[in-house]
Amino acid sequence: MVTEFTPWASLIGGILIGLAAVLLMLLRGRVFGATGILAGVLSPSGSSDWTWRAQLLAGMVTGPLLYSLLFGQMPVIQVPVSTPMMVIGGVIVGIGVTFGSGCTSGHGVCGMARLSPRSIVATAVFMLFTFLTVYVVRHVLGL
Amino acid sequence: MKHVLTFLTGLVFGLGIVMSGMSNPAKVINFFDIAGSWDPSLAFVMGGAVVVTFIGYRFVLKRPAPMMDTAFNVPSSRLIDRRLVGGSALFGIGWGIAGFCPGGALPALGTLNPDVLIFVASLVTGIFAAKTMMNKTATI
C-alpha cells in the first residue's frame, strides 16, 4: 500500500507532539510517555496521579475530533495488516513496552530530548527491530 | 483550570499524532519499508518532536518545580540491562507487525476505528501479561 509523502503535516504534527511534551513537563514535571500514561490509568498508584493521567488521555482521544473540526474529515487510518497480525502485534507491543519501560513517545521523544543513555539505546534497538520485522514480514514472508 | 490545562496538553498531543501520520499503520510501516514502498514522512515527526522537546526542556527544567507539583519527576535510572534491550526489541517487533505504537494508537481511539480498538485491547492484554510475569520473577 503506497502512502503519500507528507513532510509538512508530519513536521507540524511532530512540533505539536514536542509542545505537548514540554507542556506536560512544565505543568506536572513528567515525561510524556504513552505507555506510562496508559499503564497509570489502568493501575493507579495514587488517586491524584490517576486523575491527571485520565485527563491527559481524555485530551489525547479528543485529538481526532479537533482534527475533523479543523480539516473537515476524520484522520486517515489505513491498515495494511490482517486482524490476527493486529492482535499478535498489539500483545507483543504491550509486553515489550512494559519490560522496556517505554515506547516511541517516552524513549524516542522525551528520553532522546533529555539525552538519556537508556532511551537512546532503547530507541536504537526498537527502530532496528521494527525495520527488520517489516523487512521479514513484507519481503521474506510476503504477508 | 488545572484540569483543563492537562486535558489541553493531551489534546495538543492527540492532534499532533493524527496530523503527523503516526496513527496511520500504512504510513508507519512504509517508513520502515525502505526496500519497498518507502515513505520518509515519519522522520519529520521524530525530528520536529525531539528538537522542540530538547529546546523546551532546557527552559522548563531550570524552574525549581513544575506548576502543578512540588518537584520534577523524571526517570533517573542509567541502567542498560537485558530487560531494557529485550523489551525494546520486542516492542520493535510488535510495532513492525501491527503498525501501531501506544502513542499512535491511543489518540486514534477517538476515531472509533475497529482496528484501533482491537490493537488497544491487545496492547492492554500484553501490558497486564508483562506485569504478571514481572511480579512472578520478582518473587522468585
mmCIF file of C-alpha atoms in Angstrom:
data_model
loop_
_atom_site.group_PDB
_atom_site.id
_atom_site.type_symbol
_atom_site.label_atom_id
_atom_site.label_comp_id
_atom_site.label_asym_id
_atom_site.label_seq_id
_atom_site.Cartn_x
_atom_site.Cartn_y
_atom_site.Cartn_z
ATOM 1 C CA MET A 1 0.000 0.000 0.000
ATOM 2 C CA VAL A 2 1.625 3.250 -1.186
ATOM 3 C CA THR A 3 1.215 6.324 1.042
ATOM 4 C CA GLU A 4 1.754 9.956 0.113
ATOM 5 C CA PHE A 5 4.916 11.725 1.352
ATOM 6 C CA THR A 6 3.671 14.413 3.789
ATOM 7 C CA PRO A 7 6.710 16.323 5.116
ATOM 8 C CA TRP A 8 4.784 19.436 6.260
ATOM 9 C CA ALA A 9 1.873 17.704 8.012
ATOM 10 C CA SER A 10 4.353 15.327 9.656
ATOM 11 C CA LEU A 11 6.664 18.146 10.746
ATOM 12 C CA ILE A 12 3.785 20.209 12.177
ATOM 13 C CA GLY A 13 2.443 17.083 13.894
ATOM 14 C CA GLY A 14 5.891 16.413 15.343
ATOM 15 C CA ILE A 15 6.179 20.001 16.607
ATOM 16 C CA LEU A 16 2.778 19.654 18.332
ATOM 17 C CA ILE A 17 3.893 16.375 19.935
ATOM 18 C CA GLY A 18 7.013 18.183 21.186
ATOM 19 C CA LEU A 19 4.949 21.108 22.506
ATOM 20 C CA ALA A 20 2.728 18.676 24.423
ATOM 21 C CA ALA A 21 5.820 17.004 25.918
ATOM 22 C CA VAL A 22 7.182 20.397 27.038
ATOM 23 C CA LEU A 23 3.776 21.451 28.425
ATOM 24 C CA LEU A 24 3.446 18.272 30.489
ATOM 25 C CA MET A 25 6.924 18.836 31.962
ATOM 26 C CA LEU A 26 6.017 22.455 32.755
ATOM 27 C CA LEU A 27 2.658 21.567 34.325
ATOM 28 C CA ARG A 28 3.286 18.207 36.021
ATOM 29 C CA GLY A 29 7.044 17.641 35.847
ATOM 30 C CA ARG A 30 6.624 14.348 33.980
ATOM 31 C CA VAL A 31 7.825 12.913 30.684
ATOM 32 C CA PHE A 32 5.093 12.350 28.084
ATOM 33 C CA GLY A 33 5.184 8.591 27.587
ATOM 34 C CA ALA A 34 2.045 6.984 26.169
ATOM 35 C CA THR A 35 2.971 3.658 27.802
ATOM 36 C CA GLY A 36 3.299 5.208 31.268
ATOM 37 C CA ILE A 37 0.089 7.189 30.893
ATOM 38 C CA LEU A 38 -1.917 4.146 29.798
ATOM 39 C CA ALA A 39 -0.374 1.872 32.443
ATOM 40 C CA GLY A 40 -1.026 4.560 35.074
ATOM 41 C CA VAL A 41 -4.685 4.852 34.120
ATOM 42 C CA LEU A 42 -5.073 1.043 34.141
ATOM 43 C CA SER A 43 -3.431 0.501 37.529
ATOM 44 C CA PRO A 44 -3.289 3.730 39.547
ATOM 45 C CA SER A 45 -0.591 4.222 42.163
ATOM 46 C CA GLY A 46 -2.454 7.090 43.809
ATOM 47 C CA SER A 47 -5.688 8.941 43.142
ATOM 48 C CA SER A 48 -4.127 12.291 42.127
ATOM 49 C CA ASP A 49 -1.788 10.512 39.680
ATOM 50 C CA TRP A 50 -4.735 8.674 38.207
ATOM 51 C CA THR A 51 -6.698 11.905 37.756
ATOM 52 C CA TRP A 52 -4.132 13.824 35.712
ATOM 53 C CA ARG A 53 -3.310 10.807 33.571
ATOM 54 C CA ALA A 54 -7.008 10.266 32.855
ATOM 55 C CA GLN A 55 -7.371 13.963 31.900
ATOM 56 C CA LEU A 56 -4.375 13.687 29.603
ATOM 57 C CA LEU A 57 -5.750 10.509 27.999
ATOM 58 C CA ALA A 58 -9.160 12.165 27.535
ATOM 59 C CA GLY A 59 -7.432 15.036 25.724
ATOM 60 C CA MET A 60 -5.452 12.629 23.530
ATOM 61 C CA VAL A 61 -8.576 10.725 22.481
ATOM 62 C CA THR A 62 -10.274 14.039 21.589
ATOM 63 C CA GLY A 63 -7.472 14.778 19.068
ATOM 64 C CA PRO A 64 -9.284 13.210 16.074
ATOM 65 C CA LEU A 65 -12.429 15.262 16.815
ATOM 66 C CA LEU A 66 -10.416 18.510 16.803
ATOM 67 C CA TYR A 67 -8.702 17.333 13.607
ATOM 68 C CA SER A 68 -12.088 16.769 11.944
ATOM 69 C CA LEU A 69 -13.271 20.259 13.016
ATOM 70 C CA LEU A 70 -10.115 21.821 11.535
ATOM 71 C CA PHE A 71 -9.831 19.801 8.334
ATOM 72 C CA GLY A 72 -13.407 18.681 7.669
ATOM 73 C CA GLN A 73 -12.673 14.952 7.829
ATOM 74 C CA MET A 74 -11.508 12.311 10.279
ATOM 75 C CA PRO A 75 -7.803 11.404 10.157
ATOM 76 C CA VAL A 76 -6.969 8.676 7.629
ATOM 77 C CA ILE A 77 -6.248 5.247 9.117
ATOM 78 C CA GLN A 78 -5.151 2.653 6.540
ATOM 79 C CA VAL A 79 -4.491 -0.828 7.885
ATOM 80 C CA PRO A 80 -2.331 -2.985 5.611
ATOM 81 C CA VAL A 81 -2.233 -5.936 8.061
ATOM 82 C CA SER A 82 -4.712 -8.708 8.967
ATOM 83 C CA THR A 83 -6.674 -8.803 12.235
ATOM 84 C CA PRO A 84 -4.598 -11.700 13.683
ATOM 85 C CA MET A 85 -1.446 -9.650 12.995
ATOM 86 C CA MET A 86 -3.036 -6.662 14.756
ATOM 87 C CA VAL A 87 -3.798 -8.833 17.809
ATOM 88 C CA ILE A 88 -0.369 -10.513 17.907
ATOM 89 C CA GLY A 89 1.414 -7.212 17.268
ATOM 90 C CA GLY A 90 -0.612 -5.484 19.997
ATOM 91 C CA VAL A 91 0.158 -8.123 22.628
ATOM 92 C CA ILE A 92 3.878 -8.099 21.739
ATOM 93 C CA VAL A 93 3.962 -4.274 21.899
ATOM 94 C CA GLY A 94 2.291 -4.388 25.332
ATOM 95 C CA ILE A 95 4.848 -6.873 26.683
ATOM 96 C CA GLY A 96 7.763 -5.023 25.059
ATOM 97 C CA VAL A 97 6.924 -1.531 26.292
ATOM 98 C CA THR A 98 6.332 -2.814 29.828
ATOM 99 C CA PHE A 99 9.713 -4.589 30.045
ATOM 100 C CA GLY A 100 11.433 -1.835 28.050
ATOM 101 C CA SER A 101 9.857 0.908 30.248
ATOM 102 C CA GLY A 102 8.699 2.996 27.315
ATOM 103 C CA CYS A 103 7.838 3.444 23.673
ATOM 104 C CA THR A 104 8.219 5.954 20.848
ATOM 105 C CA SER A 105 6.954 8.912 22.896
ATOM 106 C CA GLY A 106 8.642 8.152 26.228
ATOM 107 C CA HIS A 107 12.025 6.917 24.968
ATOM 108 C CA GLY A 108 12.005 8.165 21.371
ATOM 109 C CA VAL A 109 10.922 11.761 22.033
ATOM 110 C CA CYS A 110 11.230 12.683 25.735
ATOM 111 C CA GLY A 111 14.183 10.428 26.576
ATOM 112 C CA MET A 112 16.115 11.359 23.418
ATOM 113 C CA ALA A 113 15.496 15.060 24.175
ATOM 114 C CA ARG A 114 16.929 14.514 27.683
ATOM 115 C CA LEU A 115 19.891 12.668 26.123
ATOM 116 C CA SER A 116 19.130 9.730 28.436
ATOM 117 C CA PRO A 117 21.523 6.843 27.620
ATOM 118 C CA ARG A 118 18.759 4.304 28.376
ATOM 119 C CA SER A 119 16.383 5.995 25.952
ATOM 120 C CA ILE A 120 18.993 6.349 23.210
ATOM 121 C CA VAL A 121 19.743 2.608 23.448
ATOM 122 C CA ALA A 122 16.030 1.706 23.631
ATOM 123 C CA THR A 123 15.190 3.870 20.598
ATOM 124 C CA ALA A 124 18.051 2.479 18.508
ATOM 125 C CA VAL A 125 17.013 -1.089 19.417
ATOM 126 C CA PHE A 126 13.300 -0.724 18.683
ATOM 127 C CA MET A 127 13.884 1.191 15.425
ATOM 128 C CA LEU A 128 16.280 -1.545 14.262
ATOM 129 C CA PHE A 129 13.869 -4.340 15.211
ATOM 130 C CA THR A 130 10.888 -2.596 13.605
ATOM 131 C CA PHE A 131 12.900 -2.219 10.396
ATOM 132 C CA LEU A 132 13.946 -5.907 10.472
ATOM 133 C CA THR A 133 10.396 -7.061 11.250
ATOM 134 C CA VAL A 134 8.861 -5.046 8.410
ATOM 135 C CA TYR A 135 11.508 -6.457 6.051
ATOM 136 C CA VAL A 136 10.804 -10.045 7.119
ATOM 137 C CA VAL A 137 7.002 -9.648 7.088
ATOM 138 C CA ARG A 138 6.875 -7.906 3.698
ATOM 139 C CA HIS A 139 9.786 -9.283 1.728
ATOM 140 C CA VAL A 140 10.549 -12.710 3.232
ATOM 141 C CA LEU A 141 7.109 -13.941 4.335
ATOM 142 C CA GLY A 142 5.292 -11.778 1.767
ATOM 143 C CA LEU A 143 2.352 -11.031 4.123
ATOM 144 C CA MET B 1 -8.202 25.496 35.304
ATOM 145 C CA LYS B 2 -5.592 22.881 36.293
ATOM 146 C CA HIS B 3 -7.724 20.083 34.903
ATOM 147 C CA VAL B 4 -8.414 21.980 31.688
ATOM 148 C CA LEU B 5 -4.689 22.607 31.095
ATOM 149 C CA THR B 6 -3.832 18.914 31.486
ATOM 150 C CA PHE B 7 -6.681 17.983 29.141
ATOM 151 C CA LEU B 8 -5.464 20.575 26.597
ATOM 152 C CA THR B 9 -1.923 19.149 26.791
ATOM 153 C CA GLY B 10 -3.327 15.739 25.857
ATOM 154 C CA LEU B 11 -5.368 17.372 23.091
ATOM 155 C CA VAL B 12 -2.258 19.017 21.574
ATOM 156 C CA PHE B 13 -0.527 15.614 21.641
ATOM 157 C CA GLY B 14 -3.552 13.879 20.091
ATOM 158 C CA LEU B 15 -3.856 16.461 17.304
ATOM 159 C CA GLY B 16 -0.114 16.228 16.649
ATOM 160 C CA ILE B 17 -0.246 12.436 16.429
ATOM 161 C CA VAL B 18 -3.134 12.274 13.964
ATOM 162 C CA MET B 19 -1.700 15.141 11.841
ATOM 163 C CA SER B 20 1.733 13.529 11.761
ATOM 164 C CA GLY B 21 0.641 10.147 10.387
ATOM 165 C CA MET B 22 1.770 8.192 13.477
ATOM 166 C CA SER B 23 -1.793 6.864 13.850
ATOM 167 C CA ASN B 24 -1.834 5.507 10.284
ATOM 168 C CA PRO B 25 -0.285 1.993 10.243
ATOM 169 C CA ALA B 26 0.211 2.066 6.448
ATOM 170 C CA LYS B 27 2.390 5.175 6.798
ATOM 171 C CA VAL B 28 4.283 3.805 9.794
ATOM 172 C CA ILE B 29 5.098 0.501 8.096
ATOM 173 C CA ASN B 30 6.076 2.300 4.870
ATOM 174 C CA PHE B 31 8.541 4.429 6.842
ATOM 175 C CA PHE B 32 10.402 1.246 7.765
ATOM 176 C CA ASP B 33 9.950 -0.384 4.334
ATOM 177 C CA ILE B 34 12.979 1.132 2.634
ATOM 178 C CA ALA B 35 13.165 -1.914 0.351
ATOM 179 C CA GLY B 36 9.541 -1.410 -0.771
ATOM 180 C CA SER B 37 7.004 1.450 -0.751
ATOM 181 C CA TRP B 38 9.181 3.797 1.341
ATOM 182 C CA ASP B 39 7.561 6.942 2.818
ATOM 183 C CA PRO B 40 10.122 9.024 4.783
ATOM 184 C CA SER B 41 7.460 11.318 6.375
ATOM 185 C CA LEU B 42 7.860 9.975 9.897
ATOM 186 C CA ALA B 43 11.463 11.191 10.075
ATOM 187 C CA PHE B 44 9.939 14.690 10.141
ATOM 188 C CA VAL B 45 7.676 13.718 13.063
ATOM 189 C CA MET B 46 10.547 12.406 15.159
ATOM 190 C CA GLY B 47 12.824 15.283 14.134
ATOM 191 C CA GLY B 48 10.261 18.002 14.904
ATOM 192 C CA ALA B 49 9.201 16.431 18.193
ATOM 193 C CA VAL B 50 12.734 15.812 19.512
ATOM 194 C CA VAL B 51 14.038 19.292 18.597
ATOM 195 C CA VAL B 52 11.057 21.099 20.192
ATOM 196 C CA THR B 53 11.236 18.912 23.312
ATOM 197 C CA PHE B 54 15.022 19.319 23.597
ATOM 198 C CA ILE B 55 14.780 23.133 23.469
ATOM 199 C CA GLY B 56 11.650 23.348 25.652
ATOM 200 C CA TYR B 57 13.055 21.080 28.377
ATOM 201 C CA ARG B 58 16.175 23.352 28.671
ATOM 202 C CA PHE B 59 13.908 26.209 29.756
ATOM 203 C CA VAL B 60 11.362 24.265 31.807
ATOM 204 C CA LEU B 61 13.895 22.240 33.816
ATOM 205 C CA LYS B 62 15.584 25.474 35.013
ATOM 206 C CA ARG B 63 12.499 26.130 37.150
ATOM 207 C CA PRO B 64 12.645 24.979 40.777
ATOM 208 C CA ALA B 65 9.450 22.972 40.285
ATOM 209 C CA PRO B 66 6.663 22.347 37.766
ATOM 210 C CA MET B 67 3.486 24.453 38.031
ATOM 211 C CA MET B 68 1.225 21.736 39.459
ATOM 212 C CA ASP B 69 3.574 19.594 41.537
ATOM 213 C CA THR B 70 6.264 20.097 44.165
ATOM 214 C CA ALA B 71 9.144 18.591 42.152
ATOM 215 C CA PHE B 72 10.103 17.296 38.710
ATOM 216 C CA ASN B 73 9.747 13.550 38.467
ATOM 217 C CA VAL B 74 11.879 12.404 35.522
ATOM 218 C CA PRO B 75 13.345 8.888 35.157
ATOM 219 C CA SER B 76 16.818 8.860 36.703
ATOM 220 C CA SER B 77 17.973 5.282 36.026
ATOM 221 C CA ARG B 78 21.020 4.906 33.773
ATOM 222 C CA LEU B 79 20.923 1.108 33.845
ATOM 223 C CA ILE B 80 21.159 -0.512 30.433
ATOM 224 C CA ASP B 81 20.206 -4.129 31.050
ATOM 225 C CA ARG B 82 18.659 -7.107 29.278
ATOM 226 C CA ARG B 83 15.183 -6.018 30.348
ATOM 227 C CA LEU B 84 15.532 -2.640 28.588
ATOM 228 C CA VAL B 85 17.116 -4.057 25.435
ATOM 229 C CA GLY B 86 14.918 -7.170 25.218
ATOM 230 C CA GLY B 87 11.742 -5.185 25.918
ATOM 231 C CA SER B 88 12.637 -2.589 23.290
ATOM 232 C CA ALA B 89 13.439 -5.318 20.748
ATOM 233 C CA LEU B 90 10.028 -6.928 21.415
ATOM 234 C CA PHE B 91 8.326 -3.559 21.097
ATOM 235 C CA GLY B 92 10.021 -3.066 17.710
ATOM 236 C CA ILE B 93 8.847 -6.494 16.518
ATOM 237 C CA GLY B 94 5.255 -5.779 17.593
ATOM 238 C CA TRP B 95 5.307 -2.299 16.061
ATOM 239 C CA GLY B 96 6.546 -3.761 12.768
ATOM 240 C CA ILE B 97 3.789 -6.407 12.765
ATOM 241 C CA ALA B 98 0.834 -4.181 13.717
ATOM 242 C CA GLY B 99 1.953 -0.722 12.575
ATOM 243 C CA PHE B 100 0.645 0.925 15.765
ATOM 244 C CA CYS B 101 2.693 2.081 18.746
ATOM 245 C CA PRO B 102 0.941 3.114 22.001
ATOM 246 C CA GLY B 103 1.305 6.859 21.316
ATOM 247 C CA GLY B 104 -0.034 6.437 17.802
ATOM 248 C CA ALA B 105 -2.974 4.232 18.779
ATOM 249 C CA LEU B 106 -4.332 5.957 21.919
ATOM 250 C CA PRO B 107 -5.357 9.247 20.212
ATOM 251 C CA ALA B 108 -6.729 7.200 17.283
ATOM 252 C CA LEU B 109 -9.251 5.622 19.707
ATOM 253 C CA GLY B 110 -11.228 8.825 19.108
ATOM 254 C CA THR B 111 -11.923 7.742 15.516
ATOM 255 C CA LEU B 112 -13.657 4.559 16.809
ATOM 256 C CA ASN B 113 -11.862 2.641 14.043
ATOM 257 C CA PRO B 114 -12.316 -1.102 14.828
ATOM 258 C CA ASP B 115 -8.637 -1.941 14.133
ATOM 259 C CA VAL B 116 -7.560 0.666 16.694
ATOM 260 C CA LEU B 117 -9.917 -0.862 19.275
ATOM 261 C CA ILE B 118 -8.509 -4.345 18.538
ATOM 262 C CA PHE B 119 -4.925 -3.085 18.822
ATOM 263 C CA VAL B 120 -5.513 -1.230 22.109
ATOM 264 C CA ALA B 121 -7.341 -4.219 23.646
ATOM 265 C CA SER B 122 -4.371 -6.431 22.657
ATOM 266 C CA LEU B 123 -1.922 -3.817 23.945
ATOM 267 C CA VAL B 124 -3.658 -3.746 27.339
ATOM 268 C CA THR B 125 -3.614 -7.574 27.428
ATOM 269 C CA GLY B 126 0.138 -7.514 26.749
ATOM 270 C CA ILE B 127 0.766 -4.903 29.460
ATOM 271 C CA PHE B 128 -1.107 -6.971 32.070
ATOM 272 C CA ALA B 129 0.641 -10.170 30.935
ATOM 273 C CA ALA B 130 4.055 -8.500 31.292
ATOM 274 C CA LYS B 131 3.202 -7.077 34.720
ATOM 275 C CA THR B 132 2.165 -10.574 35.858
ATOM 276 C CA MET B 133 5.439 -12.037 34.508
ATOM 277 C CA MET B 134 7.425 -9.295 36.261
ATOM 278 C CA ASN B 135 5.717 -9.928 39.592
ATOM 279 C CA LYS B 136 6.459 -13.664 39.293
ATOM 280 C CA THR B 137 10.150 -13.138 38.516
ATOM 281 C CA ALA B 138 10.360 -10.585 41.351
ATOM 282 C CA THR B 139 9.106 -13.095 43.938
ATOM 283 C CA ILE B 140 11.420 -15.948 42.849
#
